[in-house]
PDB file of C-alpha atoms in Angstrom:
ATOM      1  CA  UNK A   3      12.548  13.933   6.075  1.00  0.00           C
ATOM      2  CA  UNK A   4       9.830  16.570   6.255  1.00  0.00           C
ATOM      3  CA  UNK A   5       6.184  16.080   5.325  1.00  0.00           C
ATOM      4  CA  UNK A   6       6.687  17.607   1.892  1.00  0.00           C
ATOM      5  CA  UNK A   7       6.581  14.226   0.269  1.00  0.00           C
ATOM      6  CA  UNK A   8       3.438  13.069   1.983  1.00  0.00           C
ATOM      7  CA  UNK A   9       0.059  14.490   2.917  1.00  0.00           C
ATOM      8  CA  UNK A  10      -3.597  14.539   2.146  1.00  0.00           C
ATOM      9  CA  UNK A  11      -3.434  17.994   0.487  1.00  0.00           C
ATOM     10  CA  UNK A  12      -0.674  17.020  -1.953  1.00  0.00           C
ATOM     11  CA  UNK A  13      -1.372  18.271  -5.459  1.00  0.00           C
ATOM     12  CA  UNK A  14      -2.465  15.651  -7.978  1.00  0.00           C
ATOM     13  CA  UNK A  15      -3.220  15.393 -11.666  1.00  0.00           C
ATOM     14  CA  UNK A  16      -6.868  15.282 -12.785  1.00  0.00           C
ATOM     15  CA  UNK A  17      -7.087  11.519 -12.129  1.00  0.00           C
ATOM     16  CA  UNK A  18      -5.662  11.706  -8.615  1.00  0.00           C
ATOM     17  CA  UNK A  19      -2.027  10.687  -9.268  1.00  0.00           C
ATOM     18  CA  UNK A  20       0.122  12.767  -6.884  1.00  0.00           C
ATOM     19  CA  UNK A  21       2.993  14.929  -8.069  1.00  0.00           C
ATOM     20  CA  UNK A  22       6.496  13.817  -7.122  1.00  0.00           C
ATOM     21  CA  UNK A  23       8.377  16.154  -4.834  1.00  0.00           C
ATOM     22  CA  UNK A  24      10.856  18.381  -6.669  1.00  0.00           C
ATOM     23  CA  UNK A  25      14.086  18.637  -4.672  1.00  0.00           C
ATOM     24  CA  UNK A  26      15.641  22.003  -5.365  1.00  0.00           C
ATOM     25  CA  UNK A  27      17.592  22.219  -2.105  1.00  0.00           C
ATOM     26  CA  UNK A  28      18.429  18.904  -0.482  1.00  0.00           C
ATOM     27  CA  UNK A  29      18.597  20.627   2.880  1.00  0.00           C
ATOM     28  CA  UNK A  30      14.847  21.072   2.727  1.00  0.00           C
ATOM     29  CA  UNK A  31      14.425  17.263   2.783  1.00  0.00           C
ATOM     30  CA  UNK A  32      17.474  16.108   4.713  1.00  0.00           C
ATOM     31  CA  UNK A  33      18.916  17.945   7.696  1.00  0.00           C
ATOM     32  CA  UNK A  34      21.587  15.383   8.525  1.00  0.00           C
ATOM     33  CA  UNK A  35      23.335  12.364   7.007  1.00  0.00           C
ATOM     34  CA  UNK A  36      21.294  10.151   9.307  1.00  0.00           C
ATOM     35  CA  UNK A  37      18.155  10.944   7.349  1.00  0.00           C
ATOM     36  CA  UNK A  38      19.644  10.184   3.950  1.00  0.00           C
ATOM     37  CA  UNK A  39      18.828   6.397   3.953  1.00  0.00           C
ATOM     38  CA  UNK A  40      15.190   7.035   4.909  1.00  0.00           C
ATOM     39  CA  UNK A  41      14.773   9.695   2.262  1.00  0.00           C
ATOM     40  CA  UNK A  42      16.397   7.512  -0.398  1.00  0.00           C
ATOM     41  CA  UNK A  43      14.170   4.545   0.535  1.00  0.00           C
ATOM     42  CA  UNK A  44      11.096   6.805   0.422  1.00  0.00           C
ATOM     43  CA  UNK A  45      12.061   8.113  -3.031  1.00  0.00           C
ATOM     44  CA  UNK A  46      12.740   4.534  -4.308  1.00  0.00           C
ATOM     45  CA  UNK A  47       9.366   3.415  -2.970  1.00  0.00           C
ATOM     46  CA  UNK A  48       7.622   6.289  -4.760  1.00  0.00           C
ATOM     47  CA  UNK A  49       9.499   5.423  -7.982  1.00  0.00           C
ATOM     48  CA  UNK A  50       8.285   1.804  -7.682  1.00  0.00           C
ATOM     49  CA  UNK A  51       4.693   2.981  -7.173  1.00  0.00           C
ATOM     50  CA  UNK A  52       4.875   5.255 -10.204  1.00  0.00           C
ATOM     51  CA  UNK A  53       6.372   2.425 -12.268  1.00  0.00           C
ATOM     52  CA  UNK A  54       3.551   0.093 -11.156  1.00  0.00           C
ATOM     53  CA  UNK A  55       0.979   2.722 -12.161  1.00  0.00           C
ATOM     54  CA  UNK A  56       2.787   3.197 -15.482  1.00  0.00           C
ATOM     55  CA  UNK A  57       2.626  -0.537 -16.297  1.00  0.00           C
ATOM     56  CA  UNK A  58      -1.094  -0.695 -15.442  1.00  0.00           C
ATOM     57  CA  UNK A  59      -1.817   2.408 -17.468  1.00  0.00           C
ATOM     58  CA  UNK A  60       0.113   0.949 -20.448  1.00  0.00           C
ATOM     59  CA  UNK A  61      -2.004  -2.213 -20.220  1.00  0.00           C
ATOM     60  CA  UNK A  62      -5.251  -0.232 -20.049  1.00  0.00           C
ATOM     61  CA  UNK A  63      -4.130   1.886 -23.023  1.00  0.00           C
ATOM     62  CA  UNK A  64      -3.199  -1.226 -25.041  1.00  0.00           C
ATOM     63  CA  UNK A  65      -6.666  -2.718 -24.319  1.00  0.00           C
ATOM     64  CA  UNK A  66      -8.362   0.448 -25.434  1.00  0.00           C
ATOM     65  CA  UNK A  67      -6.249   0.614 -28.609  1.00  0.00           C
ATOM     66  CA  UNK A  68      -7.478  -2.887 -29.432  1.00  0.00           C
ATOM     67  CA  UNK A  69     -11.155  -2.209 -28.611  1.00  0.00           C
ATOM     68  CA  UNK A  70     -11.537   1.194 -30.396  1.00  0.00           C
ATOM     69  CA  UNK A  71     -11.019  -0.112 -33.981  1.00  0.00           C
ATOM     70  CA  UNK A  72     -13.453  -3.005 -33.327  1.00  0.00           C
ATOM     71  CA  UNK A  73     -16.043  -0.580 -32.055  1.00  0.00           C
ATOM     72  CA  UNK A  74     -15.507   1.698 -35.055  1.00  0.00           C
ATOM     73  CA  UNK A  75     -15.764  -1.279 -37.399  1.00  0.00           C
ATOM     74  CA  UNK A  76     -19.020  -2.320 -35.798  1.00  0.00           C
ATOM     75  CA  UNK A  77     -20.469   1.179 -36.166  1.00  0.00           C
ATOM     76  CA  UNK A  78     -19.434   1.302 -39.846  1.00  0.00           C
ATOM     77  CA  UNK A  79     -21.266  -1.919 -40.639  1.00  0.00           C
ATOM     78  CA  UNK A  80     -24.162  -1.187 -43.010  1.00  0.00           C
ATOM     79  CA  UNK A  81     -27.491  -1.817 -41.354  1.00  0.00           C
ATOM     80  CA  UNK A  82     -30.121  -1.340 -44.108  1.00  0.00           C
ATOM     81  CA  UNK A  83     -28.923  -3.897 -46.614  1.00  0.00           C
ATOM     82  CA  UNK A  84     -27.947  -7.553 -46.592  1.00  0.00           C
ATOM     83  CA  UNK A  85     -24.366  -8.182 -45.564  1.00  0.00           C
ATOM     84  CA  UNK A  86     -22.067 -10.562 -47.475  1.00  0.00           C
ATOM     85  CA  UNK A  87     -19.370 -12.087 -45.295  1.00  0.00           C
ATOM     86  CA  UNK A  88     -16.924 -14.963 -44.840  1.00  0.00           C
ATOM     87  CA  UNK A  89     -16.680 -16.649 -41.528  1.00  0.00           C
ATOM     88  CA  UNK A  90     -14.506 -19.379 -40.026  1.00  0.00           C
ATOM     89  CA  UNK A  91     -15.989 -22.812 -39.452  1.00  0.00           C
ATOM     90  CA  UNK A  92     -12.637 -24.299 -38.456  1.00  0.00           C
ATOM     91  CA  UNK A  93      -9.069 -23.184 -38.483  1.00  0.00           C
ATOM     92  CA  UNK A  94      -8.719 -23.969 -42.180  1.00  0.00           C
ATOM     93  CA  UNK A  95     -12.380 -24.042 -43.330  1.00  0.00           C
ATOM     94  CA  UNK A  96     -14.340 -20.877 -44.188  1.00  0.00           C
ATOM     95  CA  UNK A  97     -17.852 -20.318 -45.480  1.00  0.00           C
ATOM     96  CA  UNK A  98     -19.545 -17.504 -47.372  1.00  0.00           C
ATOM     97  CA  UNK A  99     -22.842 -16.186 -45.959  1.00  0.00           C
ATOM     98  CA  UNK A 100     -25.340 -13.496 -46.757  1.00  0.00           C
ATOM     99  CA  UNK A 101     -26.844 -11.947 -43.648  1.00  0.00           C
ATOM    100  CA  UNK A 102     -30.193 -10.360 -44.320  1.00  0.00           C
ATOM    101  CA  UNK A 103     -31.073  -6.872 -43.069  1.00  0.00           C
ATOM    102  CA  UNK A 104     -32.599  -6.935 -39.617  1.00  0.00           C
ATOM    103  CA  UNK A 105     -34.426  -4.673 -37.221  1.00  0.00           C
ATOM    104  CA  UNK A 106     -32.346  -5.593 -34.192  1.00  0.00           C
ATOM    105  CA  UNK A 107     -28.795  -6.523 -33.359  1.00  0.00           C
ATOM    106  CA  UNK A 108     -27.211  -8.421 -30.491  1.00  0.00           C
ATOM    107  CA  UNK A 109     -24.500  -6.722 -28.536  1.00  0.00           C
ATOM    108  CA  UNK A 110     -22.065  -8.561 -26.357  1.00  0.00           C
ATOM    109  CA  UNK A 111     -21.904  -6.631 -23.071  1.00  0.00           C
ATOM    110  CA  UNK A 112     -19.377  -8.879 -21.372  1.00  0.00           C
ATOM    111  CA  UNK A 113     -19.592 -11.202 -18.364  1.00  0.00           C
ATOM    112  CA  UNK A 114     -21.501 -13.709 -20.519  1.00  0.00           C
ATOM    113  CA  UNK A 115     -24.269 -11.210 -21.239  1.00  0.00           C
ATOM    114  CA  UNK A 116     -25.647 -10.449 -24.718  1.00  0.00           C
ATOM    115  CA  UNK A 117     -28.640  -8.254 -25.308  1.00  0.00           C
ATOM    116  CA  UNK A 118     -30.857  -7.526 -28.309  1.00  0.00           C
ATOM    117  CA  UNK A 119     -31.169  -3.845 -29.264  1.00  0.00           C
ATOM    118  CA  UNK A 120     -33.060  -2.036 -31.994  1.00  0.00           C
ATOM    119  CA  UNK A 121     -30.523  -0.786 -34.509  1.00  0.00           C
ATOM    120  CA  UNK A 122     -30.901   2.890 -33.642  1.00  0.00           C
ATOM    121  CA  UNK A 123     -30.496   2.188 -29.933  1.00  0.00           C
ATOM    122  CA  UNK A 124     -27.473  -0.037 -30.575  1.00  0.00           C
ATOM    123  CA  UNK A 125     -25.789   2.677 -32.665  1.00  0.00           C
ATOM    124  CA  UNK A 126     -26.374   5.267 -29.936  1.00  0.00           C
ATOM    125  CA  UNK A 127     -24.991   2.910 -27.306  1.00  0.00           C
ATOM    126  CA  UNK A 128     -21.917   2.038 -29.450  1.00  0.00           C
ATOM    127  CA  UNK A 129     -21.245   5.713 -30.186  1.00  0.00           C
ATOM    128  CA  UNK A 130     -21.367   6.530 -26.452  1.00  0.00           C
ATOM    129  CA  UNK A 131     -19.066   3.612 -25.669  1.00  0.00           C
ATOM    130  CA  UNK A 132     -16.666   4.601 -28.473  1.00  0.00           C
ATOM    131  CA  UNK A 133     -16.596   8.204 -27.213  1.00  0.00           C
ATOM    132  CA  UNK A 134     -15.919   7.033 -23.640  1.00  0.00           C
ATOM    133  CA  UNK A 135     -13.160   4.685 -24.869  1.00  0.00           C
ATOM    134  CA  UNK A 136     -11.526   7.506 -26.872  1.00  0.00           C
ATOM    135  CA  UNK A 137     -11.688   9.810 -23.886  1.00  0.00           C
ATOM    136  CA  UNK A 138     -10.220   7.138 -21.651  1.00  0.00           C
ATOM    137  CA  UNK A 139      -7.409   6.503 -24.125  1.00  0.00           C
ATOM    138  CA  UNK A 140      -6.576  10.206 -24.149  1.00  0.00           C
ATOM    139  CA  UNK A 141      -6.505  10.199 -20.348  1.00  0.00           C
ATOM    140  CA  UNK A 142      -4.225   7.143 -20.395  1.00  0.00           C
ATOM    141  CA  UNK A 143      -1.794   8.869 -22.754  1.00  0.00           C
ATOM    142  CA  UNK A 144      -1.776  11.948 -20.536  1.00  0.00           C
ATOM    143  CA  UNK A 145      -1.251   9.821 -17.432  1.00  0.00           C
ATOM    144  CA  UNK A 146       1.642   7.954 -19.099  1.00  0.00           C
ATOM    145  CA  UNK A 147       3.372  11.203 -19.927  1.00  0.00           C
ATOM    146  CA  UNK A 148       2.709  12.458 -16.375  1.00  0.00           C
ATOM    147  CA  UNK A 149       4.052   9.232 -14.789  1.00  0.00           C
ATOM    148  CA  UNK A 150       7.220   9.363 -16.861  1.00  0.00           C
ATOM    149  CA  UNK A 151       7.740  12.923 -15.796  1.00  0.00           C
ATOM    150  CA  UNK A 152       7.261  12.015 -12.141  1.00  0.00           C
ATOM    151  CA  UNK A 153       9.629   9.071 -12.366  1.00  0.00           C
ATOM    152  CA  UNK A 154      12.259  11.303 -13.886  1.00  0.00           C
ATOM    153  CA  UNK A 155      11.709  13.946 -11.204  1.00  0.00           C
ATOM    154  CA  UNK A 156      12.189  11.317  -8.475  1.00  0.00           C
ATOM    155  CA  UNK A 157      15.281   9.877 -10.097  1.00  0.00           C
ATOM    156  CA  UNK A 158      16.785  13.402 -10.181  1.00  0.00           C
ATOM    157  CA  UNK A 159      15.776  13.926  -6.548  1.00  0.00           C
ATOM    158  CA  UNK A 160      17.412  10.637  -5.586  1.00  0.00           C
ATOM    159  CA  UNK A 161      20.587  11.567  -7.390  1.00  0.00           C
ATOM    160  CA  UNK A 162      20.645  14.961  -5.658  1.00  0.00           C
ATOM    161  CA  UNK A 163      20.225  13.441  -2.239  1.00  0.00           C
ATOM    162  CA  UNK A 164      22.900  10.835  -2.983  1.00  0.00           C
ATOM    163  CA  UNK A 165      25.305  13.490  -4.263  1.00  0.00           C
ATOM    164  CA  UNK A 166      24.626  15.635  -1.183  1.00  0.00           C
ATOM    165  CA  UNK A 167      25.432  12.673   1.041  1.00  0.00           C
ATOM    166  CA  UNK A 168      28.718  12.052  -0.833  1.00  0.00           C
ATOM    167  CA  UNK A 169      29.620  15.726  -0.472  1.00  0.00           C
ATOM    168  CA  UNK A 170      28.859  15.613   3.270  1.00  0.00           C
ATOM    169  CA  UNK A 171      30.981  12.490   3.696  1.00  0.00           C
ATOM    170  CA  UNK A 172      33.901  14.129   1.925  1.00  0.00           C
ATOM    171  CA  UNK A 173      33.557  17.196   4.158  1.00  0.00           C
ATOM    172  CA  UNK A 174      33.535  15.062   7.272  1.00  0.00           C
ATOM    173  CA  UNK A 175      36.515  13.043   6.016  1.00  0.00           C
ATOM    174  CA  UNK A 176      38.421  16.213   5.237  1.00  0.00           C
ATOM    175  CA  UNK A 177      37.639  17.646   8.699  1.00  0.00           C
ATOM    176  CA  UNK A 178      38.718  14.452  10.479  1.00  0.00           C
ATOM    177  CA  UNK A 179      41.679  13.994   8.139  1.00  0.00           C
ATOM    178  CA  UNK A 180      43.036  17.435   9.057  1.00  0.00           C
ATOM    179  CA  UNK A 181      42.837  16.665  12.759  1.00  0.00           C
ATOM    180  CA  UNK A 182      44.605  13.301  12.406  1.00  0.00           C
ATOM    181  CA  UNK A 183      47.475  14.504  10.197  1.00  0.00           C
ATOM    182  CA  UNK A 184      49.916  14.776  13.137  1.00  0.00           C
ATOM    183  CA  UNK A 185      48.979  11.365  14.534  1.00  0.00           C
ATOM    184  CA  UNK A 186      49.286   9.311  11.329  1.00  0.00           C
ATOM    185  CA  UNK A 187      52.582   7.483  10.738  1.00  0.00           C
ATOM    186  CA  UNK A 188      53.854   5.778   7.670  1.00  0.00           C
ATOM    187  CA  UNK A 189      53.826   1.995   7.860  1.00  0.00           C
ATOM    188  CA  UNK A 190      57.574   1.620   7.036  1.00  0.00           C
ATOM    189  CA  UNK A 191      58.333   4.783   8.904  1.00  0.00           C
TER     190      UNK A 191
END
């Protein structure tokens, strides 16, 4: 196999995922039948890597799809008037509460960290985080489409190499079969 499938200068998408090699002519990748197994293993390995990236990207996308509505809901919460709400005390017990207007809010930052922010600062921070999450979700969707395309390209490449190998075997069998025609005898002959 040539170095067309590997290399530091291989083209990538904007987030660094490499393009799969497009096999137009199998002879460019395989010069003899001895190289077929290595090429097929290489293509299968690349397919596995793309599938792994696809699963991780799907998980990241699902997480973002869960977070974005929560962020939007938080931003849409009125901040200048008291808030009436119902909250869970237990799995079957709920209570009504009126939350008075306040000058600051507490934002959960993760990793067991919660900070108090003035409302204006909290809104700015949440809008920035929401914008970043939406941009990240768009990137995930683009990457998923890209990864599916690369997996398909590699599956086609694998099929082309396999079919080329079958064709070469048939040619060799036909060449050897023509030479042995005079030597073969029928079993009940």
